[in-house]
Amino acid sequence: MLSHFTVDCVIYTFHEAQLKILLTERNEYPYKGWWALPGFYVEKDEEMEDAVKRISYENTGLKDIYLEQLAAFAGVKRHPEGRILTVAYVALVRYDNVKNKVKPVTSYMKQAKWYPINHLPDLAFDHREIIQLSVEKLKKRLSYSLAPFELLPEKFTLTQFQQVYEALLGETLDKRNFRKKINNLGYLKELDEFQTGVSYRAARLYKLDRRKFQKLFE
Amino acid sequence: MLSHFTVDCVIYTFHEAQLKILLTERNEYPYKGWWALPGFYVEKDEEMEDAVKRISYENTGLKDIYLEQLAAFAGVKRHPEGRILTVAYVALVRYDNVKNKVKPVTSYMKQAKWYPINHLPDLAFDHREIIQLSVEKLKKRLSYSLAPFELLPEKFTLTQFQQVYEALLGETLDKRNFRKKINNLGYLKELDEFQTGVSYRAARLYKLDRRKFQKLFE
DNA sequence: ACAAAAGTGTTTAGTCTACACCCATGC
DNA sequence: GCATGGGTGTAGACTAAACACTTTTGT
């Protein structure tokens, strides 16, 4: 008897100075009408990483996104039909790449919507707990992973970069100290381009210097 | 159709200045005669945390040990009979508590034995990969978790404490700097007791000051 | 001219690193 | 008395934190 299980995706993005998670409104028993993480059964011969890619693609229209396993959840009572184990994954996407693509893809869900991590609706199953754990893990990774860059557009301002940190840490940071620190890290490349369309002084744009980042972490 | 899956335990201890992992010699198809992590199927109505406790108890004779989920492994080809998902857990135990208790408990295993993490035999399934991941994770947790204290006896010398760090980090540390650092942390309580049975100057014993440790991490 | 956010340095306190010798004990 | 690990301090480099004003741009 082989394993029968699901995967669920916690898909993050950064928009309007907030971290947001993609939720879908279920259109099927159980928890019909409730909001839930995008997720589904893994096929018999499908690697679970592929299942996650498939599901996140169906929900965001994006391939090749940053994915990482979070944990398995297998509470005997987590599913009303009996124990169904789920493996949760975290995905990070850029809002620009995704903003007009999010839509319900199958009849299983009515709609998909981005919710700020501080204002989530009631959630199906144990999805609240899954999200909670994912936030904590992301927080820890912040300063020694590419996570911030997967959430931001390719070219970003230092203020945006700082906002990602602030949103996850849940506290405000000193602008000068923050800039000094990232300057020391040395893996941000200063561009000769500036923000457009703002009614105040346009900020310089930066991007990640991948080569320097790699070196720093061997 | 409910989930059918296993749990596997990476059980660490610290002995002879080395980190060791408990392995069992399998006495059943598949991988009969191979060394493997202790693990087994989770019962239909059994929480997986309970299954891990059961399996680690059967193999070490200890209850209430430090347990933490590592990750789920679900490669389609990881098991010769077809995909069986496993959830790996990490457990840390004190060698003193366990040294005479380890034995084969069921007919499924011929024997159990501690192997230093640097000298592991060939392993069944994807267990090498599981161990690899667990070492990396433990390394990261080292300095902000109770992990070192779960591996050491309740009363330990500073040299033993340092050896735990060295074994996991895979490098030697400067004695003076190490002692200065842990002094600053301030959660080691100096005892008025000393090592016995050594043929050189007896080292002072220390133990964890749990109250101070808690405070440090809120 | 005003509103909004960009950008920019210095001082002080704390932490990290490198480094070598004497001490106590058991045999 | 010798072998073995136990135990100790200091100087220099680096990192972290606190803190406020001027500049640029669009309306």
Short mmCIF file of C-alpha atoms (C1' of nucleotides) in Angstrom, two decimals:
data_model
loop_
_atom_site.label_atom_id
_atom_site.label_comp_id
_atom_site.label_asym_id
_atom_site.label_seq_id
_atom_site.Cartn_x
_atom_site.Cartn_y
_atom_site.Cartn_z
CA MET A 1 0.00 0.00 0.00
CA LEU A 2 1.62 3.18 -1.18
CA SER A 3 1.47 6.66 0.27
CA HIS A 4 -1.45 8.92 -0.55
CA PHE A 5 -0.95 12.51 0.50
CA THR A 6 -1.31 16.14 -0.48
CA VAL A 7 0.93 19.15 -0.81
CA ASP A 8 -0.04 22.68 0.24
CA CYS A 9 1.71 25.85 -0.86
CA VAL A 10 2.27 28.98 1.15
CA ILE A 11 2.87 31.44 -1.68
CA TYR A 12 4.26 34.77 -0.57
CA THR A 13 4.61 38.02 -2.40
CA PHE A 14 5.49 41.59 -1.50
CA HIS A 15 3.10 44.37 -2.46
CA GLU A 16 2.18 47.75 -1.03
CA ALA A 17 4.86 47.46 1.64
CA GLN A 18 3.24 44.27 2.93
CA LEU A 19 3.88 40.58 2.76
CA LYS A 20 0.92 38.75 1.33
CA ILE A 21 -0.10 35.13 0.97
CA LEU A 22 -2.19 33.67 -1.81
CA LEU A 23 -5.37 31.99 -0.60
CA THR A 24 -8.09 30.22 -2.55
CA GLU A 25 -11.76 29.99 -1.80
CA ARG A 26 -12.79 26.35 -1.81
CA ASN A 27 -15.71 25.24 -3.93
CA GLU A 28 -15.85 21.64 -2.73
CA TYR A 29 -16.48 19.59 0.36
CA PRO A 30 -14.86 19.70 2.88
CA TYR A 31 -14.66 23.33 3.97
CA LYS A 32 -16.65 24.53 0.97
CA GLY A 33 -16.68 28.33 0.94
CA TRP A 34 -13.69 28.59 3.28
CA TRP A 35 -10.36 30.13 2.42
CA ALA A 36 -7.44 27.73 2.24
CA LEU A 37 -3.90 27.38 0.99
CA PRO A 38 -3.61 26.20 -2.60
CA GLY A 39 -2.99 22.48 -2.45
CA PHE A 40 -3.92 19.14 -3.89
CA TYR A 41 -3.22 15.43 -3.99
CA VAL A 42 0.10 14.25 -5.30
CA GLU A 43 -0.30 11.82 -8.17
CA LYS A 44 0.89 8.25 -7.83
CA ASP A 45 4.03 8.65 -9.91
CA GLU A 46 4.59 12.33 -9.43
CA GLU A 47 7.53 13.65 -7.40
CA MET A 48 6.17 15.97 -4.77
CA GLU A 49 8.39 18.82 -5.91
CA ASP A 50 6.70 18.52 -9.30
CA ALA A 51 3.29 18.54 -7.68
CA VAL A 52 4.15 21.74 -5.87
CA LYS A 53 5.38 23.31 -9.08
CA ARG A 54 2.19 22.28 -10.82
CA ILE A 55 -0.05 23.67 -8.12
CA SER A 56 1.84 26.91 -7.75
CA TYR A 57 1.85 27.28 -11.53
CA GLU A 58 -1.90 26.74 -11.73
CA ASN A 59 -2.39 29.43 -9.13
CA THR A 60 0.11 32.04 -10.18
CA GLY A 61 0.94 31.30 -13.81
CA LEU A 62 4.63 31.21 -12.87
CA LYS A 63 7.20 28.48 -13.37
CA ASP A 64 10.65 28.25 -11.81
CA ILE A 65 9.86 29.94 -8.58
CA TYR A 66 11.70 29.71 -5.28
CA LEU A 67 10.32 26.67 -3.43
CA GLU A 68 11.29 25.11 -0.16
CA GLN A 69 9.80 22.36 1.92
CA LEU A 70 8.43 23.55 5.23
CA ALA A 71 7.19 20.46 7.09
CA ALA A 72 4.75 17.57 7.04
CA PHE A 73 1.45 17.89 8.88
CA ALA A 74 -0.32 14.68 9.72
CA GLY A 75 -2.69 15.26 12.64
CA VAL A 76 -5.17 12.41 12.85
CA LYS A 77 -8.02 14.92 12.89
CA ARG A 78 -6.76 17.52 10.48
CA HIS A 79 -9.08 16.32 7.70
CA PRO A 80 -12.72 15.48 8.38
CA GLU A 81 -12.51 12.35 6.23
CA GLY A 82 -9.68 10.93 8.30
CA ARG A 83 -5.96 11.41 8.36
CA ILE A 84 -4.56 12.88 5.17
CA LEU A 85 -0.93 13.84 5.49
CA THR A 86 0.12 17.05 3.78
CA VAL A 87 3.57 18.34 3.01
CA ALA A 88 3.69 22.13 3.11
CA TYR A 89 5.96 24.13 0.84
CA VAL A 90 6.85 27.79 0.82
CA ALA A 91 7.07 29.67 -2.47
CA LEU A 92 8.18 33.23 -3.04
CA VAL A 93 7.08 35.23 -6.09
CA ARG A 94 7.41 38.73 -7.42
CA TYR A 95 4.17 40.63 -7.46
CA ASP A 96 4.92 42.23 -10.83
CA ASN A 97 5.20 38.85 -12.46
CA VAL A 98 1.98 37.64 -11.06
CA LYS A 99 -0.41 40.47 -10.57
CA ASN A 100 -2.80 39.81 -13.42
CA LYS A 101 -2.40 36.08 -13.60
CA VAL A 102 -3.98 34.98 -10.38
CA LYS A 103 -7.35 33.39 -10.96
CA PRO A 104 -9.32 30.29 -10.08
CA VAL A 105 -8.00 27.58 -12.34
CA THR A 106 -10.20 24.63 -11.60
CA SER A 107 -13.73 24.15 -10.42
CA TYR A 108 -12.26 23.21 -7.07
CA MET A 109 -11.80 26.85 -6.16
CA LYS A 110 -14.02 29.86 -6.66
CA GLN A 111 -11.32 32.51 -6.54
CA ALA A 112 -7.79 33.25 -5.41
CA LYS A 113 -6.75 36.35 -3.52
CA TRP A 114 -3.70 37.88 -1.82
CA TYR A 115 -4.08 38.49 1.90
CA PRO A 116 -1.62 40.44 4.05
CA ILE A 117 -0.09 38.13 6.62
CA ASN A 118 -1.50 40.29 9.40
CA HIS A 119 -5.07 40.13 8.16
CA LEU A 120 -5.90 36.58 7.25
CA PRO A 121 -9.47 35.26 7.16
CA ASP A 122 -10.54 32.07 8.93
CA LEU A 123 -8.82 29.16 7.26
CA ALA A 124 -9.69 25.57 6.43
CA PHE A 125 -7.95 22.56 7.98
CA ASP A 126 -4.82 23.39 9.97
CA HIS A 127 -3.75 25.99 7.44
CA ARG A 128 -3.44 28.75 10.00
CA GLU A 129 -0.86 26.67 11.82
CA ILE A 130 1.01 25.96 8.59
CA ILE A 131 1.20 29.66 7.78
CA GLN A 132 2.34 30.49 11.29
CA LEU A 133 5.23 28.07 11.02
CA SER A 134 6.17 29.34 7.57
CA VAL A 135 6.38 32.94 8.77
CA GLU A 136 8.71 31.96 11.57
CA LYS A 137 10.95 30.02 9.26
CA LEU A 138 11.07 32.77 6.65
CA LYS A 139 12.02 35.25 9.35
CA LYS A 140 15.02 33.18 10.29
CA ARG A 141 16.16 32.78 6.70
CA LEU A 142 15.83 36.43 5.88
CA SER A 143 19.41 37.48 6.33
CA TYR A 144 21.21 34.50 4.88
CA SER A 145 19.13 33.47 1.92
CA LEU A 146 17.93 34.86 -1.37
CA ALA A 147 14.42 35.11 0.02
CA PRO A 148 14.15 38.92 -0.03
CA PHE A 149 15.18 39.03 -3.68
CA GLU A 150 12.59 36.50 -4.71
CA LEU A 151 9.90 38.72 -3.25
CA LEU A 152 11.08 42.01 -4.73
CA PRO A 153 11.14 43.08 -8.38
CA GLU A 154 14.49 42.60 -10.06
CA LYS A 155 15.26 46.29 -9.64
CA PHE A 156 14.18 47.72 -6.34
CA THR A 157 14.76 50.68 -4.09
CA LEU A 158 16.50 50.43 -0.76
CA THR A 159 13.29 51.43 0.94
CA GLN A 160 11.49 48.48 -0.61
CA PHE A 161 14.29 46.20 0.50
CA GLN A 162 13.99 47.53 4.02
CA GLN A 163 10.22 47.10 3.97
CA VAL A 164 10.58 43.38 3.29
CA TYR A 165 12.68 43.06 6.41
CA GLU A 166 10.31 45.18 8.45
CA ALA A 167 7.25 43.26 7.32
CA LEU A 168 8.75 39.95 8.34
CA LEU A 169 10.43 41.05 11.52
CA GLY A 170 7.37 43.00 12.57
CA GLU A 171 9.39 46.03 13.62
CA THR A 172 10.70 49.21 12.05
CA LEU A 173 14.40 49.59 11.38
CA ASP A 174 16.69 52.61 11.32
CA LYS A 175 17.19 53.73 7.74
CA ARG A 176 20.83 54.73 8.10
CA ASN A 177 21.90 51.67 9.99
CA PHE A 178 20.05 49.43 7.56
CA ARG A 179 21.78 51.02 4.59
CA LYS A 180 25.15 50.84 6.25
CA LYS A 181 24.65 47.14 6.91
CA ILE A 182 23.66 46.18 3.40
CA ASN A 183 26.48 48.30 2.08
CA ASN A 184 28.89 46.22 4.12
CA LEU A 185 27.40 42.99 2.88
CA GLY A 186 28.25 44.26 -0.55
CA TYR A 187 25.96 42.16 -2.68
CA LEU A 188 23.67 44.93 -3.84
CA LYS A 189 24.60 46.49 -7.17
CA GLU A 190 23.82 50.20 -7.49
CA LEU A 191 22.19 51.01 -10.84
CA ASP A 192 22.07 54.25 -12.81
CA GLU A 193 18.33 54.00 -12.90
CA PHE A 194 15.68 55.61 -10.77
CA GLN A 195 12.09 55.11 -9.79
CA THR A 196 9.50 56.68 -12.08
CA GLY A 197 5.98 57.86 -11.53
CA VAL A 198 6.35 59.08 -8.00
CA SER A 199 5.47 62.57 -6.87
CA TYR A 200 8.58 62.99 -4.77
CA ARG A 201 12.27 62.53 -5.21
CA ALA A 202 12.87 59.37 -7.21
CA ALA A 203 14.92 56.74 -5.43
CA ARG A 204 17.86 54.95 -6.96
CA LEU A 205 17.30 51.35 -8.05
CA TYR A 206 19.47 48.44 -7.00
CA LYS A 207 19.72 44.81 -7.91
CA LEU A 208 21.26 41.69 -6.44
CA ASP A 209 24.85 40.93 -7.42
CA ARG A 210 24.51 37.17 -7.52
CA ARG A 211 28.18 36.52 -7.97
CA LYS A 212 29.08 38.37 -4.78
CA PHE A 213 26.22 36.76 -2.91
CA GLN A 214 27.41 33.28 -3.87
CA LYS A 215 30.96 34.04 -2.79
CA LEU A 216 29.81 35.17 0.60
CA PHE A 217 28.16 31.83 1.28
CA GLU A 218 30.79 29.71 -0.52
CA MET B 1 -8.18 6.74 1.10
CA LEU B 2 -6.11 7.73 4.07
CA SER B 3 -2.41 8.34 4.31
CA HIS B 4 -0.04 5.46 4.84
CA PHE B 5 3.48 6.48 5.73
CA THR B 6 6.48 5.87 7.96
CA VAL B 7 8.59 7.85 10.36
CA ASP B 8 12.36 7.55 10.65
CA CYS B 9 14.43 8.76 13.57
CA VAL B 10 17.89 10.25 13.46
CA ILE B 11 18.92 9.66 17.06
CA TYR B 12 22.04 11.51 18.10
CA THR B 13 24.21 11.15 21.14
CA PHE B 14 27.58 12.46 22.24
CA HIS B 15 30.24 9.99 23.34
CA GLU B 16 34.03 9.90 23.26
CA ALA B 17 34.18 13.46 21.95
CA GLN B 18 32.14 12.42 18.92
CA LEU B 19 28.60 12.79 17.69
CA LYS B 20 27.06 9.44 17.00
CA ILE B 21 23.88 8.23 15.35
CA LEU B 22 21.97 5.09 16.24
CA LEU B 23 21.57 2.70 13.33
CA THR B 24 19.83 -0.65 13.15
CA GLU B 25 20.69 -3.65 11.05
CA ARG B 26 17.62 -4.70 9.11
CA ASN B 27 16.43 -8.29 9.26
CA GLU B 28 13.69 -8.02 6.67
CA TYR B 29 13.16 -7.33 3.00
CA PRO B 30 13.85 -4.79 1.62
CA TYR B 31 17.49 -4.00 2.36
CA LYS B 32 17.85 -7.06 4.59
CA GLY B 33 21.27 -6.97 6.27
CA TRP B 34 21.73 -3.24 5.57
CA TRP B 35 22.09 -0.57 8.19
CA ALA B 36 19.23 1.91 8.39
CA LEU B 37 17.71 4.56 10.58
CA PRO B 38 15.24 3.22 13.13
CA GLY B 39 11.80 3.72 11.66
CA PHE B 40 8.46 2.13 11.04
CA TYR B 41 4.92 2.59 9.79
CA VAL B 42 2.66 5.00 11.61
CA GLU B 43 -0.53 3.31 12.79
CA LYS B 44 -3.88 4.39 11.41
CA ASP B 45 -4.97 6.36 14.48
CA GLU B 46 -1.58 7.21 15.88
CA GLU B 47 -0.25 10.78 15.89
CA MET B 48 3.12 10.77 14.20
CA GLU B 49 4.79 12.39 17.21
CA ASP B 50 3.61 9.40 19.23
CA ALA B 51 4.96 7.01 16.63
CA VAL B 52 8.34 8.67 16.83
CA LYS B 53 8.30 8.45 20.62
CA ARG B 54 7.39 4.80 20.40
CA ILE B 55 10.14 3.99 17.94
CA SER B 56 12.80 5.96 19.75
CA TYR B 57 11.70 4.35 23.02
CA GLU B 58 11.94 0.87 21.53
CA ASN B 59 15.44 1.63 20.37
CA THR B 60 16.87 3.55 23.30
CA GLY B 61 14.65 2.72 26.27
CA LEU B 62 14.13 6.45 26.83
CA LYS B 63 10.93 8.47 27.04
CA ASP B 64 10.57 12.24 26.96
CA ILE B 65 13.48 12.96 24.72
CA TYR B 66 14.12 16.01 22.60
CA LEU B 67 12.37 15.46 19.26
CA GLU B 68 11.98 17.68 16.26
CA GLN B 69 10.60 17.14 12.79
CA LEU B 70 13.20 17.37 10.07
CA ALA B 71 11.38 16.94 6.77
CA ALA B 72 9.28 14.63 4.65
CA PHE B 73 10.96 12.44 2.04
CA ALA B 74 8.76 11.09 -0.70
CA GLY B 75 10.87 10.23 -3.72
CA VAL B 76 8.90 7.98 -6.05
CA LYS B 77 11.79 5.52 -6.10
CA ARG B 78 12.96 5.71 -2.51
CA HIS B 79 11.35 2.38 -1.62
CA PRO B 80 11.63 -0.65 -3.91
CA GLU B 81 7.96 -1.50 -3.41
CA GLY B 82 6.86 1.92 -4.64
CA ARG B 83 6.50 5.31 -3.07
CA ILE B 84 6.33 5.25 0.68
CA LEU B 85 6.55 8.70 2.20
CA THR B 86 8.58 9.02 5.36
CA VAL B 87 8.72 11.84 7.85
CA ALA B 88 12.14 12.12 9.44
CA TYR B 89 12.61 13.27 13.03
CA VAL B 90 15.71 14.20 14.93
CA ALA B 91 16.13 13.05 18.52
CA LEU B 92 18.89 13.91 20.94
CA VAL B 93 19.78 11.70 23.89
CA ARG B 94 22.39 11.55 26.62
CA TYR B 95 24.77 8.67 26.27
CA ASP B 96 24.80 7.97 29.99
CA ASN B 97 21.07 7.40 29.97
CA VAL B 98 21.21 5.05 27.10
CA LYS B 99 24.45 3.18 27.03
CA ASN B 100 23.26 -0.22 28.22
CA LYS B 101 19.76 -0.05 26.89
CA VAL B 102 20.29 -0.11 23.18
CA LYS B 103 19.35 -3.46 21.69
CA PRO B 104 17.29 -4.96 18.91
CA VAL B 105 13.70 -4.87 20.08
CA THR B 106 11.83 -6.63 17.34
CA SER B 107 12.60 -9.34 14.89
CA TYR B 108 12.72 -6.60 12.25
CA MET B 109 16.24 -5.67 13.29
CA LYS B 110 19.23 -7.79 14.15
CA GLN B 111 21.08 -5.22 16.21
CA ALA B 112 21.43 -1.52 16.93
CA LYS B 113 24.71 0.34 17.09
CA TRP B 114 26.07 3.86 17.49
CA TYR B 115 28.09 5.16 14.54
CA PRO B 116 30.14 8.37 14.54
CA ILE B 117 28.69 10.78 12.00
CA ASN B 118 31.97 10.77 10.11
CA HIS B 119 32.13 7.00 9.74
CA LEU B 120 28.77 5.75 8.64
CA PRO B 121 28.30 2.45 6.82
CA ASP B 122 26.32 2.16 3.59
CA LEU B 123 22.72 2.88 4.35
CA ALA B 124 19.36 1.61 3.17
CA PHE B 125 16.85 3.72 1.25
CA ASP B 126 17.66 7.44 1.17
CA HIS B 127 18.84 7.42 4.75
CA ARG B 128 22.22 8.90 3.96
CA GLU B 129 20.47 11.93 2.53
CA ILE B 130 18.22 12.21 5.58
CA ILE B 131 21.21 12.16 7.90
CA GLN B 132 23.02 14.71 5.79
CA LEU B 133 20.12 17.13 6.07
CA SER B 134 19.78 16.55 9.80
CA VAL B 135 23.43 17.37 10.44
CA GLU B 136 23.08 20.64 8.58
CA LYS B 137 20.00 21.59 10.50
CA LEU B 138 21.49 20.68 13.86
CA LYS B 139 24.52 22.79 13.03
CA LYS B 140 22.35 25.82 12.52
CA ARG B 141 20.40 25.29 15.72
CA LEU B 142 23.45 24.76 17.82
CA SER B 143 23.81 28.21 19.25
CA TYR B 144 20.21 29.13 19.85
CA SER B 145 18.60 25.94 21.06
CA LEU B 146 18.91 23.51 23.92
CA ALA B 147 20.40 20.94 21.56
CA PRO B 148 23.88 20.80 23.12
CA PHE B 149 22.41 20.18 26.57
CA GLU B 150 20.29 17.30 25.38
CA LEU B 151 23.41 15.58 24.12
CA LEU B 152 25.58 16.13 27.18
CA PRO B 153 25.17 14.67 30.67
CA GLU B 154 23.41 16.97 33.09
CA LYS B 155 26.75 17.98 34.60
CA PHE B 156 29.50 18.48 32.08
CA THR B 157 32.90 20.10 31.71
CA LEU B 158 33.53 23.07 29.49
CA THR B 159 35.74 20.93 27.32
CA GLN B 160 32.88 18.52 26.69
CA PHE B 161 30.65 21.44 25.85
CA GLN B 162 33.22 22.72 23.40
CA GLN B 163 33.60 19.28 21.85
CA VAL B 164 29.91 19.18 20.97
CA TYR B 165 30.34 22.39 19.03
CA GLU B 166 33.50 21.20 17.38
CA ALA B 167 32.00 17.88 16.36
CA LEU B 168 29.07 19.54 14.65
CA LEU B 169 30.89 22.46 13.12
CA GLY B 170 33.70 20.21 11.95
CA GLU B 171 36.40 22.61 13.11
CA THR B 172 38.39 23.25 16.26
CA LEU B 173 37.71 26.32 18.35
CA ASP B 174 39.96 28.48 20.49
CA LYS B 175 39.53 27.46 24.12
CA ARG B 176 39.79 30.93 25.58
CA ASN B 177 37.47 32.57 23.11
CA PHE B 178 34.96 29.80 23.49
CA ARG B 179 34.93 30.16 27.28
CA LYS B 180 34.64 33.90 27.07
CA LYS B 181 31.66 33.59 24.78
CA ILE B 182 29.72 31.16 26.93
CA ASN B 183 30.54 33.23 29.95
CA ASN B 184 28.91 36.20 28.28
CA LEU B 185 25.84 34.19 27.39
CA GLY B 186 25.56 33.55 31.10
CA TYR B 187 23.32 30.50 31.10
CA LEU B 188 25.90 28.02 32.38
CA LYS B 189 25.87 27.51 36.11
CA GLU B 190 29.26 26.82 37.68
CA LEU B 191 29.10 23.96 40.19
CA ASP B 192 31.32 23.15 43.13
CA GLU B 193 31.88 19.70 41.72
CA PHE B 194 34.68 18.29 39.66
CA GLN B 195 35.35 15.45 37.29
CA THR B 196 36.46 12.19 38.86
CA GLY B 197 38.48 9.29 37.59
CA VAL B 198 40.83 11.22 35.33
CA SER B 199 44.59 11.05 35.54
CA TYR B 200 45.09 14.77 35.17
CA ARG B 201 43.74 17.87 36.78
CA ALA B 202 40.01 17.41 37.31
CA ALA B 203 37.84 19.90 35.43
CA ARG B 204 35.04 21.84 37.03
CA LEU B 205 31.50 20.73 36.19
CA TYR B 206 28.78 23.02 34.90
CA LYS B 207 25.11 22.71 34.21
CA LEU B 208 22.50 24.63 32.25
CA ASP B 209 20.71 27.41 34.09
CA ARG B 210 17.34 26.91 32.46
CA ARG B 211 15.81 30.03 33.94
CA LYS B 212 18.45 32.26 32.42
CA PHE B 213 18.29 30.43 29.12
CA GLN B 214 14.54 30.98 28.89
CA LYS B 215 14.88 34.68 29.63
CA LEU B 216 17.41 35.11 26.88
CA PHE B 217 14.98 33.79 24.28
CA GLU B 218 11.85 35.40 25.87
"C1'" DA C 1 5.85 76.77 -1.08
"C1'" DC C 2 4.57 72.52 0.52
"C1'" DA C 3 4.36 67.57 0.95
"C1'" DA C 4 6.73 63.36 0.65
"C1'" DA C 5 10.28 60.44 0.76
"C1'" DA C 6 15.58 60.14 -0.44
"C1'" DG C 7 19.83 60.37 1.15
"C1'" DT C 8 23.76 60.90 4.28
"C1'" DG C 9 28.15 60.47 9.28
"C1'" DT C 10 29.72 60.34 13.72
"C1'" DT C 11 30.22 58.73 18.23
"C1'" DT C 12 30.02 55.13 21.57
"C1'" DA C 13 29.54 50.57 23.27
"C1'" DG C 14 29.97 46.00 22.61
"C1'" DT C 15 31.73 41.82 20.43
"C1'" DC C 16 35.20 38.97 17.96
"C1'" DT C 17 39.76 37.34 17.03
"C1'" DA C 18 44.36 36.07 17.66
"C1'" DC C 19 47.61 34.48 20.62
"C1'" DA C 20 51.00 31.47 24.90
"C1'" DC C 21 51.89 30.22 29.32
"C1'" DC C 22 51.41 28.41 34.11
"C1'" DC C 23 48.55 25.17 37.03
"C1'" DA C 24 46.83 20.99 39.21
"C1'" DT C 25 46.55 16.17 39.32
"C1'" DG C 26 47.58 11.06 38.78
"C1'" DC C 27 50.87 7.92 37.83
"C1'" DG D 1 59.15 14.63 37.55
"C1'" DC D 2 56.50 14.04 33.63
"C1'" DA D 3 52.40 13.74 30.91
"C1'" DT D 4 47.88 15.46 30.35
"C1'" DG D 5 44.42 18.43 29.93
"C1'" DG D 6 42.55 22.72 32.94
"C1'" DG D 7 42.46 27.29 33.29
"C1'" DT D 8 43.39 32.29 32.40
"C1'" DG D 9 43.93 38.12 29.84
"C1'" DT D 10 44.83 41.68 26.66
"C1'" DA D 11 45.15 44.51 22.52
"C1'" DG D 12 43.33 45.63 17.96
"C1'" DA D 13 39.67 45.08 14.55
"C1'" DC D 14 35.23 44.99 13.57
"C1'" DT D 15 30.21 45.44 14.14
"C1'" DA D 16 25.99 47.45 16.09
"C1'" DA D 17 23.11 51.13 17.83
"C1'" DA D 18 21.57 55.68 18.62
"C1'" DC D 19 20.50 59.80 16.59
"C1'" DA D 20 18.42 64.62 12.84
"C1'" DC D 21 18.86 67.32 9.16
"C1'" DT D 22 19.29 68.65 4.14
"C1'" DT D 23 18.04 67.41 -0.71
"C1'" DT D 24 15.15 66.41 -4.55
"C1'" DT D 25 10.98 66.18 -7.04
"C1'" DG D 26 5.96 66.72 -8.33
"C1'" DT D 27 1.89 69.17 -7.64
#
